[in-house]
PDB file of C-alpha atoms in Angstrom:
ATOM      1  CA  UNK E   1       0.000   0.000   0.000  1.00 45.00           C
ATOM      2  CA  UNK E   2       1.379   3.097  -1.103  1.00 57.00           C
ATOM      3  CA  UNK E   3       0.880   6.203   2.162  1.00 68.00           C
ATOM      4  CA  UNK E   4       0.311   9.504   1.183  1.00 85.00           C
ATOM      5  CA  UNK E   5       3.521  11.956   1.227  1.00 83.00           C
ATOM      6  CA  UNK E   6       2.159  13.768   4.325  1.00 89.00           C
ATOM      7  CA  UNK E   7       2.486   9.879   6.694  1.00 91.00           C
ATOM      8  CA  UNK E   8       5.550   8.838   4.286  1.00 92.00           C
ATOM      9  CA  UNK E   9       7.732  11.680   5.498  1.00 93.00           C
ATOM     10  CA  UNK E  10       7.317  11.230   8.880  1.00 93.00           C
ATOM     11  CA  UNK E  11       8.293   7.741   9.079  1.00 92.00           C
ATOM     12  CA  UNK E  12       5.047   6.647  10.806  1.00 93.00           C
ATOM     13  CA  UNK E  13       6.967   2.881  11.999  1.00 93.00           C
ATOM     14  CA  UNK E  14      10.151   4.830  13.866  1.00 92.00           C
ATOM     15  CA  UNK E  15       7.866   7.800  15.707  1.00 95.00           C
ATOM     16  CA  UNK E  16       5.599   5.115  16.712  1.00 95.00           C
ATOM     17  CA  UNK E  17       8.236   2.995  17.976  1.00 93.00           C
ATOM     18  CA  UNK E  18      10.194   6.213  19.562  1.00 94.00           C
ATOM     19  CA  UNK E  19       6.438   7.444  21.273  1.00 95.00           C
ATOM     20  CA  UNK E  20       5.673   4.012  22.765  1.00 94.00           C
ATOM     21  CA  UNK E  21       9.257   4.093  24.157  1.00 93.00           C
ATOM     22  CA  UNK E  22       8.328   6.948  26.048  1.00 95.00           C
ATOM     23  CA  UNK E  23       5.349   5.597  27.815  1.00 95.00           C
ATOM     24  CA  UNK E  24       8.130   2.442  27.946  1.00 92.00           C
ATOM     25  CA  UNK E  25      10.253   4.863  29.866  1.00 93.00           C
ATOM     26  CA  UNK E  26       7.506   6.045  33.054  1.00 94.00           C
ATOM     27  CA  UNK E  27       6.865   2.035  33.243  1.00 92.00           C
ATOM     28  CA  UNK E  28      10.750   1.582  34.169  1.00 90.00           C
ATOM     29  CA  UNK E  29      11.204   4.888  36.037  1.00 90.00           C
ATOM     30  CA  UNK E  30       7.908   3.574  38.425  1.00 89.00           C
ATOM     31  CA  UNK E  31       6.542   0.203  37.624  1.00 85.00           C
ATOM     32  CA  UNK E  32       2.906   1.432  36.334  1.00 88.00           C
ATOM     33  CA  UNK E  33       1.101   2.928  33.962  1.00 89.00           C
ATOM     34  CA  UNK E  34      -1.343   5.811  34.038  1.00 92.00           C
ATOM     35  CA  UNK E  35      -3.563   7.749  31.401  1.00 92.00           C
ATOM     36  CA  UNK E  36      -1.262  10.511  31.017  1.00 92.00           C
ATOM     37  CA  UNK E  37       1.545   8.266  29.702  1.00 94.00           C
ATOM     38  CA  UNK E  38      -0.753   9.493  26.434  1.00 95.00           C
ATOM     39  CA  UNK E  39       0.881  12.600  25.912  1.00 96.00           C
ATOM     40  CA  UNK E  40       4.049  11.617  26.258  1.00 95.00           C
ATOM     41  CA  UNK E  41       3.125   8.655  23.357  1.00 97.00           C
ATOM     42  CA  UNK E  42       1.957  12.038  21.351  1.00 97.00           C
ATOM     43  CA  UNK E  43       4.322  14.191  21.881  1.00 97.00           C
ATOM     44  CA  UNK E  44       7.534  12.045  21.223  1.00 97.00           C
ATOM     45  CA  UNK E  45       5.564  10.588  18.117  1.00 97.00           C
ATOM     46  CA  UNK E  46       5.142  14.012  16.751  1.00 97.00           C
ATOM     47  CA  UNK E  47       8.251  15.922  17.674  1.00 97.00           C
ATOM     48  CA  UNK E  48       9.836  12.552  16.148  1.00 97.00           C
ATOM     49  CA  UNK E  49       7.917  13.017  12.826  1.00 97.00           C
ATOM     50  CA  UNK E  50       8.687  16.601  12.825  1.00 97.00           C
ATOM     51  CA  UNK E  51      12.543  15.732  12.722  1.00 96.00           C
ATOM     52  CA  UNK E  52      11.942  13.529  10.232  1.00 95.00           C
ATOM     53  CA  UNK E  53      10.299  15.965   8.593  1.00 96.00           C
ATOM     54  CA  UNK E  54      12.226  18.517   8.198  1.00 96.00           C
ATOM     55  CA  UNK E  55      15.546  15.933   7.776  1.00 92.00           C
ATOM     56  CA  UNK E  56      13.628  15.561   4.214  1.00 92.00           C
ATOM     57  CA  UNK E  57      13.318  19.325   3.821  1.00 93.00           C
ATOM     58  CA  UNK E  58      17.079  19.975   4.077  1.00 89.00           C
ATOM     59  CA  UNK E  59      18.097  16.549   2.494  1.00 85.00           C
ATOM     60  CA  UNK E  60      16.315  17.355  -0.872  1.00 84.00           C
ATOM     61  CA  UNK E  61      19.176  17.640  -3.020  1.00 81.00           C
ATOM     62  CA  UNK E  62      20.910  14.930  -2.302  1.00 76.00           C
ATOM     63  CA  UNK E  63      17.858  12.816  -1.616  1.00 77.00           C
ATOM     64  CA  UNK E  64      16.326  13.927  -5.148  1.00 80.00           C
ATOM     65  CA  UNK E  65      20.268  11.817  -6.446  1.00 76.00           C
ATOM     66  CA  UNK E  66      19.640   8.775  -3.931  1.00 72.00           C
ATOM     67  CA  UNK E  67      15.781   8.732  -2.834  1.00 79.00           C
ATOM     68  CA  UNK E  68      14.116   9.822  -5.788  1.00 85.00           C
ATOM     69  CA  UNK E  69      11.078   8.130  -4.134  1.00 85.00           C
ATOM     70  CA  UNK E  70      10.888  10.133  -1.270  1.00 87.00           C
ATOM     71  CA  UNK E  71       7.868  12.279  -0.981  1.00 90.00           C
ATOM     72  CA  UNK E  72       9.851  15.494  -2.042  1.00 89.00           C
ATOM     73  CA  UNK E  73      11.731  14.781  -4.725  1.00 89.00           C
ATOM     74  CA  UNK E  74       8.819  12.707  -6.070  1.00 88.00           C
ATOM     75  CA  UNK E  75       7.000  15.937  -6.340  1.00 87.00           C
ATOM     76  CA  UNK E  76       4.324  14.429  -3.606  1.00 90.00           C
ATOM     77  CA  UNK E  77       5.418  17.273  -1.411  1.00 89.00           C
ATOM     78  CA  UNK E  78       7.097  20.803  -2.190  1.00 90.00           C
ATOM     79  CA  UNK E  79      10.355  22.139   0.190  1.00 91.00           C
ATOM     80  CA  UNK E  80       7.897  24.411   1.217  1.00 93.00           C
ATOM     81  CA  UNK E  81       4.957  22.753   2.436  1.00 93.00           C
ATOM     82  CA  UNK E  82       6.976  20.092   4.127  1.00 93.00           C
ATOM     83  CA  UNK E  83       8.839  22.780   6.081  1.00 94.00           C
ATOM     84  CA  UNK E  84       5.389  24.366   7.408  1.00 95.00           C
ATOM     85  CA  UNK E  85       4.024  20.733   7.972  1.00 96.00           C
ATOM     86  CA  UNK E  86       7.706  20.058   9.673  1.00 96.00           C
ATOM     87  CA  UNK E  87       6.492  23.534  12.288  1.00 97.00           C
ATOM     88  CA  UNK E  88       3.316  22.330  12.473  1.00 97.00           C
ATOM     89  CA  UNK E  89       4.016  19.103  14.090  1.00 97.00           C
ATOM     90  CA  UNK E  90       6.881  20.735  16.638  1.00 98.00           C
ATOM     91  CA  UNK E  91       4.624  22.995  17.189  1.00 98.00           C
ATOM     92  CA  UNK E  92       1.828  20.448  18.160  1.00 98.00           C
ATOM     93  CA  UNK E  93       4.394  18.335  19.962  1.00 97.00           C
ATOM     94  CA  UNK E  94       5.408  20.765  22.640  1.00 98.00           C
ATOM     95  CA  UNK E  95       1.807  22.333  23.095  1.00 97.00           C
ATOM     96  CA  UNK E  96       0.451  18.693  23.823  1.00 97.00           C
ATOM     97  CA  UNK E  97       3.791  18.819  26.138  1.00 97.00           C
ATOM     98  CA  UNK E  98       2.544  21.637  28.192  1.00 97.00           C
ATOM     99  CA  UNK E  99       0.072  18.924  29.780  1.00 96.00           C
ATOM    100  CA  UNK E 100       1.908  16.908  30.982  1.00 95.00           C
ATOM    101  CA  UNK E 101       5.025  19.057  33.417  1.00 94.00           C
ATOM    102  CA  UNK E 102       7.398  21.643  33.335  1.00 95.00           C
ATOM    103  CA  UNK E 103      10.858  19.249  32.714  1.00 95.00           C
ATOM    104  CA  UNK E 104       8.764  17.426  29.998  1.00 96.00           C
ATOM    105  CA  UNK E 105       8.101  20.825  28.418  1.00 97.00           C
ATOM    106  CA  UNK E 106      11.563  21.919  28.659  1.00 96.00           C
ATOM    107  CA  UNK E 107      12.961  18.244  26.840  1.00 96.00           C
ATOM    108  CA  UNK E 108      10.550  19.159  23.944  1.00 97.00           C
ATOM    109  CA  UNK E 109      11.183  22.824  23.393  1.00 97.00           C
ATOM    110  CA  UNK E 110      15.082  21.653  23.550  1.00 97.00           C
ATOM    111  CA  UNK E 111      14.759  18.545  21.150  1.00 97.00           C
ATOM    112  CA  UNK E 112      12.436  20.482  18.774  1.00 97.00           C
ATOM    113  CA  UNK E 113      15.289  23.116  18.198  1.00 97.00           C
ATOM    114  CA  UNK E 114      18.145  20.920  18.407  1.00 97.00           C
ATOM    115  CA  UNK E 115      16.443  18.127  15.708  1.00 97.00           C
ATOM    116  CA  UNK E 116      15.786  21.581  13.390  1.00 96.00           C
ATOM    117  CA  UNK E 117      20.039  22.407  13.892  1.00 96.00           C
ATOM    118  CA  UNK E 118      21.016  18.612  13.154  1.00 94.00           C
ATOM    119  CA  UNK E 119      19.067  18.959  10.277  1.00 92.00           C
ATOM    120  CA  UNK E 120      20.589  22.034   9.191  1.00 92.00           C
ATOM    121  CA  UNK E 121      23.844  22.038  10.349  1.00 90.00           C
ATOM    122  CA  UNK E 122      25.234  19.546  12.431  1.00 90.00           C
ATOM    123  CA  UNK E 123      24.569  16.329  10.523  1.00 84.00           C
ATOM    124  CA  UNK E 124      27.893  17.270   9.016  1.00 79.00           C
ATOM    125  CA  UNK E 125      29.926  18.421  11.557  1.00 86.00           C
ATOM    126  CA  UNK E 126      32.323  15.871  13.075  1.00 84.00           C
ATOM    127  CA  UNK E 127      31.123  13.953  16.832  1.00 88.00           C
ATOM    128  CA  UNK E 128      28.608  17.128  16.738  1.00 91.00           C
ATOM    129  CA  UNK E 129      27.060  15.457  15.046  1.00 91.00           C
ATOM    130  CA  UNK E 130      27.002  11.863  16.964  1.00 92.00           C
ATOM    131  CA  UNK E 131      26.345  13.614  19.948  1.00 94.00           C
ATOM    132  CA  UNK E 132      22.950  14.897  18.246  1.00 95.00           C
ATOM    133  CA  UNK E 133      22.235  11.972  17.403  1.00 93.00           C
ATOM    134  CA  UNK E 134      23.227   9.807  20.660  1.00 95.00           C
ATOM    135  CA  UNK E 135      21.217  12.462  22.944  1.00 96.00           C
ATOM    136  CA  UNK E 136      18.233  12.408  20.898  1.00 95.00           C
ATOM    137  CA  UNK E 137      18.266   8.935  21.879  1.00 93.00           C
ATOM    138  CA  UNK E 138      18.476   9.017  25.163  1.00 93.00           C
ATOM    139  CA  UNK E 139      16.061  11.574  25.754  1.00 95.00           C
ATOM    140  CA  UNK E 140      13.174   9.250  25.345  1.00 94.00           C
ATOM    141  CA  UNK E 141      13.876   7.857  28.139  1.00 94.00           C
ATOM    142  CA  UNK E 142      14.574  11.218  29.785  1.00 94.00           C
ATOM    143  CA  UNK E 143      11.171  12.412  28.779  1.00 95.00           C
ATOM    144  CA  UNK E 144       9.177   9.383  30.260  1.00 94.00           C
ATOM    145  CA  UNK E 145      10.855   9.503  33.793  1.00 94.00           C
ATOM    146  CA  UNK E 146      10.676  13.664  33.673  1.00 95.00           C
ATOM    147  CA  UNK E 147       6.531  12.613  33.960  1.00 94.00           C
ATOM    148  CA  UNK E 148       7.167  10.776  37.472  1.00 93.00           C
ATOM    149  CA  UNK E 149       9.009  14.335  38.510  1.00 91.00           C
ATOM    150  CA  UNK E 150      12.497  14.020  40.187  1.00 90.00           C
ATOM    151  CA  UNK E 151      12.129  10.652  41.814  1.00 88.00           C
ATOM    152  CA  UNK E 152      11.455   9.252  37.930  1.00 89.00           C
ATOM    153  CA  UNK E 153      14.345  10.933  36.270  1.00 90.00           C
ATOM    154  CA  UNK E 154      16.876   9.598  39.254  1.00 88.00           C
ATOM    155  CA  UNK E 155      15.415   5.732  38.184  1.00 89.00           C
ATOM    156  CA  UNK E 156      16.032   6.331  34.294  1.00 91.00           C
ATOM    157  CA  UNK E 157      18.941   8.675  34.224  1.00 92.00           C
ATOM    158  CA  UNK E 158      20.843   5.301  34.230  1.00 91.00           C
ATOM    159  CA  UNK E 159      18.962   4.094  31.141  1.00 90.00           C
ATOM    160  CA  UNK E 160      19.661   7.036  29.259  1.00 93.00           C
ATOM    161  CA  UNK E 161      23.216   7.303  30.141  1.00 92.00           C
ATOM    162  CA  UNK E 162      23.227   3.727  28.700  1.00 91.00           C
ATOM    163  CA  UNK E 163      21.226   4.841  25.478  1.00 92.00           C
ATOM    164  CA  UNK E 164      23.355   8.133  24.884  1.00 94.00           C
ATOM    165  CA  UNK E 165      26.922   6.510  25.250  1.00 95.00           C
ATOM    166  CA  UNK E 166      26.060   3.767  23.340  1.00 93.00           C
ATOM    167  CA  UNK E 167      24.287   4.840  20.863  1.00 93.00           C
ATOM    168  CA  UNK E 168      27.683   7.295  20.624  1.00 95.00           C
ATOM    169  CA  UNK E 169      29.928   4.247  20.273  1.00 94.00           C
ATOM    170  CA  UNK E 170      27.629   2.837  17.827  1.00 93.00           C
ATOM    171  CA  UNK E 171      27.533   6.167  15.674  1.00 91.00           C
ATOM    172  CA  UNK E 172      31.225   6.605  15.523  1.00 93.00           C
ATOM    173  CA  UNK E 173      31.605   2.608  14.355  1.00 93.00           C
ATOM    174  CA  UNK E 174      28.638   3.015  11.691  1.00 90.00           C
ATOM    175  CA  UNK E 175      30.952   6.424   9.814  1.00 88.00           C
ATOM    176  CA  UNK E 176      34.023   3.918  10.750  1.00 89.00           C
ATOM    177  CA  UNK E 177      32.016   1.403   8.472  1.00 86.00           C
ATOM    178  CA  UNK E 178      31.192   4.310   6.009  1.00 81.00           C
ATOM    179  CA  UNK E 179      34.364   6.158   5.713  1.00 81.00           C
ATOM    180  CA  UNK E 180      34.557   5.527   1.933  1.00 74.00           C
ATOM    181  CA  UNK E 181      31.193   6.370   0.792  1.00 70.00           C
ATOM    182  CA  UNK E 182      31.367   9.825   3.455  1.00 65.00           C
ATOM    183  CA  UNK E 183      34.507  10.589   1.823  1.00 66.00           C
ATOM    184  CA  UNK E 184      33.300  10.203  -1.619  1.00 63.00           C
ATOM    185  CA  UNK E 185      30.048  12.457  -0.702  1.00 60.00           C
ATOM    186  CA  UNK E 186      32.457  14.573   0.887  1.00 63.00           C
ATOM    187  CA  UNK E 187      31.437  14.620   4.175  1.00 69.00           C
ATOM    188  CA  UNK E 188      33.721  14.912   7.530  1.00 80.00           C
ATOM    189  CA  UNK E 189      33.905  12.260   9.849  1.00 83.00           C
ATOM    190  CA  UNK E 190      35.807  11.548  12.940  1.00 89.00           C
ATOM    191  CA  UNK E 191      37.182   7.804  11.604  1.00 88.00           C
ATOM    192  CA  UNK E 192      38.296  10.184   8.641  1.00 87.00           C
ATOM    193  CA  UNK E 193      40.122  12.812  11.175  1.00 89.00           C
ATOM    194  CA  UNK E 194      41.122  10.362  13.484  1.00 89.00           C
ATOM    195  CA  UNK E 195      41.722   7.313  11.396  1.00 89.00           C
ATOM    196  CA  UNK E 196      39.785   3.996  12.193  1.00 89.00           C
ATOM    197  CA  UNK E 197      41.677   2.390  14.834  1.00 91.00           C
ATOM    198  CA  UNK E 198      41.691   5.657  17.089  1.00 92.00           C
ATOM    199  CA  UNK E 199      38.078   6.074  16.401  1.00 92.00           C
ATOM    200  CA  UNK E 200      37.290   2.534  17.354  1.00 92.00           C
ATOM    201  CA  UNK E 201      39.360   3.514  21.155  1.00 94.00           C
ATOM    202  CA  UNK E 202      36.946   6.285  21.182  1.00 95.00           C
ATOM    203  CA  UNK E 203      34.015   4.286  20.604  1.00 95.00           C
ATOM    204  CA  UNK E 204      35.545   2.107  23.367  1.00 96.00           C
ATOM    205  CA  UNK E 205      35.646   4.430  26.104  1.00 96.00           C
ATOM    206  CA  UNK E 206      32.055   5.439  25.186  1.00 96.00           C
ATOM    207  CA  UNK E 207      30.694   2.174  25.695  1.00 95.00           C
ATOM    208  CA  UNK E 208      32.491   1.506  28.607  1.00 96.00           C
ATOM    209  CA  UNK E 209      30.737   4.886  30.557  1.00 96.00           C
ATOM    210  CA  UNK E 210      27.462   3.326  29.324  1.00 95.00           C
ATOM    211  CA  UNK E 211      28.671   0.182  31.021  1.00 95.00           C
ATOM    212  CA  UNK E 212      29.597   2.047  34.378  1.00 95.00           C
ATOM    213  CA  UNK E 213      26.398   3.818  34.343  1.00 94.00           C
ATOM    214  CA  UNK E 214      24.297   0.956  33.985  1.00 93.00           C
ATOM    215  CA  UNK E 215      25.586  -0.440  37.035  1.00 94.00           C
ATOM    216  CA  UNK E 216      23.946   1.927  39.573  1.00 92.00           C
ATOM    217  CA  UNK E 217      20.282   0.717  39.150  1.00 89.00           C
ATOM    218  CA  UNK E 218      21.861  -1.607  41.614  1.00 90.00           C
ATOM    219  CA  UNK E 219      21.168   0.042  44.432  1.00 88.00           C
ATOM    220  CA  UNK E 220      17.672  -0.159  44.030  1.00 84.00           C
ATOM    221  CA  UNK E 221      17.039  -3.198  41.739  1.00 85.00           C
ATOM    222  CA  UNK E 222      19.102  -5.559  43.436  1.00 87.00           C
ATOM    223  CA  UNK E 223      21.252  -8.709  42.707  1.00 90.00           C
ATOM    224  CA  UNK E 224      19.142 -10.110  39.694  1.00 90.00           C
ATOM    225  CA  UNK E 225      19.301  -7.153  37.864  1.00 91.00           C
ATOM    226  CA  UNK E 226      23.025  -6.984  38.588  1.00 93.00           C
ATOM    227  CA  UNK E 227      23.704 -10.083  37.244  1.00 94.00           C
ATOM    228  CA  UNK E 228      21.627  -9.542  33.966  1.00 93.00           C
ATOM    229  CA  UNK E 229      22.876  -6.212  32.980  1.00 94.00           C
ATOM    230  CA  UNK E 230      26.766  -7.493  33.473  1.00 95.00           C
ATOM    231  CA  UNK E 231      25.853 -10.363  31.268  1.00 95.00           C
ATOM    232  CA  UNK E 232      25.061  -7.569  28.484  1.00 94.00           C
ATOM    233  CA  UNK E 233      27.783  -5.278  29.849  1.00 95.00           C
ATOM    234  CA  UNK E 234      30.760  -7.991  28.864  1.00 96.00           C
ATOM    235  CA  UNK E 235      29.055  -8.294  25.635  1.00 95.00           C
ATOM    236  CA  UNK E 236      28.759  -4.757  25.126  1.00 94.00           C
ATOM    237  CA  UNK E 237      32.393  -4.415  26.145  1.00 95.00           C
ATOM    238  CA  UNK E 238      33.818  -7.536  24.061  1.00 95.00           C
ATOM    239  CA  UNK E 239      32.237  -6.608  20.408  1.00 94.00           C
ATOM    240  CA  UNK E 240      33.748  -2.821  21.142  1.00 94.00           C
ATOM    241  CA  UNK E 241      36.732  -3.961  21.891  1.00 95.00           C
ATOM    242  CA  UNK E 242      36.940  -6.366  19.424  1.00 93.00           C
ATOM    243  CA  UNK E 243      36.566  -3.190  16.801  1.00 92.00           C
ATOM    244  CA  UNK E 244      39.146  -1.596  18.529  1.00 92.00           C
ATOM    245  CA  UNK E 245      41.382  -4.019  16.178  1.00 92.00           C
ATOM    246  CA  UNK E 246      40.465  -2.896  12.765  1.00 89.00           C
ATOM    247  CA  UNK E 247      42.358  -0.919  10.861  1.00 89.00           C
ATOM    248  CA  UNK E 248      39.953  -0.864   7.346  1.00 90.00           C
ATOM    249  CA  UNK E 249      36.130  -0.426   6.831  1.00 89.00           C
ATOM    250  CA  UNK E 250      35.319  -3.861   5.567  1.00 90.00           C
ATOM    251  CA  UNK E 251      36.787  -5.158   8.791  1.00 91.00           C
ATOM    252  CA  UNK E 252      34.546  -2.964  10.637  1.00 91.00           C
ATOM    253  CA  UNK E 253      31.904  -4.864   8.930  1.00 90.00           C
ATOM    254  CA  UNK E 254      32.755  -8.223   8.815  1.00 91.00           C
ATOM    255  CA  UNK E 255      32.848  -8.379  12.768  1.00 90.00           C
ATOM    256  CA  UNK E 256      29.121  -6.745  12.630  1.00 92.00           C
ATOM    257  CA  UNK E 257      29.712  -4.818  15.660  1.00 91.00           C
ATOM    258  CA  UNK E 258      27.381  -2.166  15.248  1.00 91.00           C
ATOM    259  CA  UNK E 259      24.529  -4.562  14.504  1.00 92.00           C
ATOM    260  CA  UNK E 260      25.593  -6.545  17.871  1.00 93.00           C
ATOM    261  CA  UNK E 261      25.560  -3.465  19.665  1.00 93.00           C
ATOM    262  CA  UNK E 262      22.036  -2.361  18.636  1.00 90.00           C
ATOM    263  CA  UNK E 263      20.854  -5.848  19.712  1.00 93.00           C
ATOM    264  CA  UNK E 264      22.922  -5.538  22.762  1.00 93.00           C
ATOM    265  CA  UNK E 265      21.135  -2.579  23.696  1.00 91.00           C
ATOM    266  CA  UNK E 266      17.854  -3.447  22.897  1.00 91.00           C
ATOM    267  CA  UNK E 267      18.129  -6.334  25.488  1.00 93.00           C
ATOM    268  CA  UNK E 268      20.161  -4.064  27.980  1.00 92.00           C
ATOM    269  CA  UNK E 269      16.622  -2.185  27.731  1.00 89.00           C
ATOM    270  CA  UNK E 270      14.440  -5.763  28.491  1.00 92.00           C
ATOM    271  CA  UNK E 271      16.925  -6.320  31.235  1.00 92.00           C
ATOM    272  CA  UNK E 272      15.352  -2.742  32.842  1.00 89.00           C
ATOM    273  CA  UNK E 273      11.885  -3.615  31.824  1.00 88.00           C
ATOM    274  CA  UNK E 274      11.649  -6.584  33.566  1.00 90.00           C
ATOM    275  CA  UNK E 275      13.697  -5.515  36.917  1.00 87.00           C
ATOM    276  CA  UNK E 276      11.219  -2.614  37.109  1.00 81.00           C
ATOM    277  CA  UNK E 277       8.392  -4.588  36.313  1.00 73.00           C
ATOM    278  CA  UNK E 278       9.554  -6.850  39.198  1.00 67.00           C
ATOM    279  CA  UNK E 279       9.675  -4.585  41.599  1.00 52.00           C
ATOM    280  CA  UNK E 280      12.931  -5.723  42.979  1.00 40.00           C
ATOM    281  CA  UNK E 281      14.441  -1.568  43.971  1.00 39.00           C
ATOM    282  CA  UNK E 282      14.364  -0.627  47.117  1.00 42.00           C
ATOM    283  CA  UNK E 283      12.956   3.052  46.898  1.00 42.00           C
ATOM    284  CA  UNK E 284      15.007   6.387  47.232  1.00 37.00           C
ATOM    285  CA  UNK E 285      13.741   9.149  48.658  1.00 36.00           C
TER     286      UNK E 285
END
């Protein structure tokens, strides 16, 4: 079935998927679910489609070379409508997030401007760029435990430290993987300042923050969690390292590192569901 341009350029499957990792996000931070968990499902899906958005809007050119499909250059959608519709939906996003509190609101207004500058600018600026990019990812999880207030965010910090550091290493190992194409589009990476071996240490000290971090849920999850998130943690650790080796791009992905990391952190992410859904923490005050 072929979606109209306005659903297409959102990606309707990834701001689904990043809105129901919100309401994901106030389950782990508390261990239930209320109605309001709605807005943050509506706000995350639409300030996600937004920056989707308006990532078409300033990748027209080159998409109109390599996604001639895409609702813009396909003429489904002019530069100029998509921008407005782009506004429209930030706009939407953080007025649904005035509902919901006052650190919610703040995440949105922040993420709304800072998905417009990756768009505009930073995409192509080196580790700028993978910063965007890795923070954007954590914040989900930031935004579901900002609804729970102070005693939420202290639970999921952890989570997103986890989610920003390694989605970091993971960035920096994907241009590793890419350094020929990049170069060839001429873009400016940190595997092509740096040189792949250096950027895989880099990547490597990321991962092993995220590591650290995910340790302190500890304290108030308890010996089964522990043992479940070090399981992932020497995982994490061993396919990073194991990167750490390379010195070209096809060895970068012959090892598949940055598929095993994704996987890695998707279960480092069922490892949290379940210990919250457990109840196993012993609460902080």
């Amino acid at each position: 079935m072929h979606l109209p341009g306005f659903i297409r350029i959102t990606r309707p499957a990834n701001a689904t998927i990043s809105g129901a990792t919100a309401i994901l996000a106030y389950f782990i931070a508390t261990g239930t679910l209320i109605p309001e968990t709605f807005l943050l499902f509506s706000a995350v899906l639409l300030i996600t489609a937004a920056g989707n958005t308006i990532n078409d809007v300033y990748d027209a050119a080159i998409d109109a070379i390599n996604r001639p499909d895409r609702p813009i250059p396909s003429g489904e959608l002019s530069i100029g409508t998509a921008y407005r519709y782009a506004l429209f939906l930030f706009l939407a996003g953080i007025v649904i997030s005035i509902f919901t509190n006052p650190i919610c609101l703040l995440i949105a207004v922040v993420n709304s401007i800072l998905l417009v500058l990756y768009a505009k600018t930073l995409k192509g600026v080196p580790v700028a760029g993978n910063l965007a990019v890795a923070y954007l990812s954590g914040s989900i999880f930031l935004f579901g435990g900002a609804l729970a207030g102070m005693g939420g965010l202290q639970i999921i910090l952890p989570l997103t430290g986890i989610t920003l550091f390694g989605t970091l290493a993971r960035e920096i190992l994907k241009d590793a993987e890419d350094i020929d194409g990049d170069a060839a589009g001429g873009a400016r990476t940190l595997p092509m300042i740096l040189g792949i071996q250096k950027s895989g240490k880099v990547a490597l000290a990321s991962a092993s923050i995220a590591v650290g971090v995910s340790i302190i849920p500890f304290v108030w999850w308890g010996l089964p969690y522990l043992v479940g998130i070090l399981v992932v943690d020497l995982f994490i650790l061993k396919i990073v390292f194991d990167a750490t080796r390379c010195t070209t791009p096809a060895c970068i992905r012959e090892i598949l590192v940055t598929t095993h990391l994704k996987y890695a952190m998707y279960v480092a992410l069922i490892v949290f569901t379940v210990a919250s859904g457990m109840e196993i923490f012993i609460p902080i005050d």
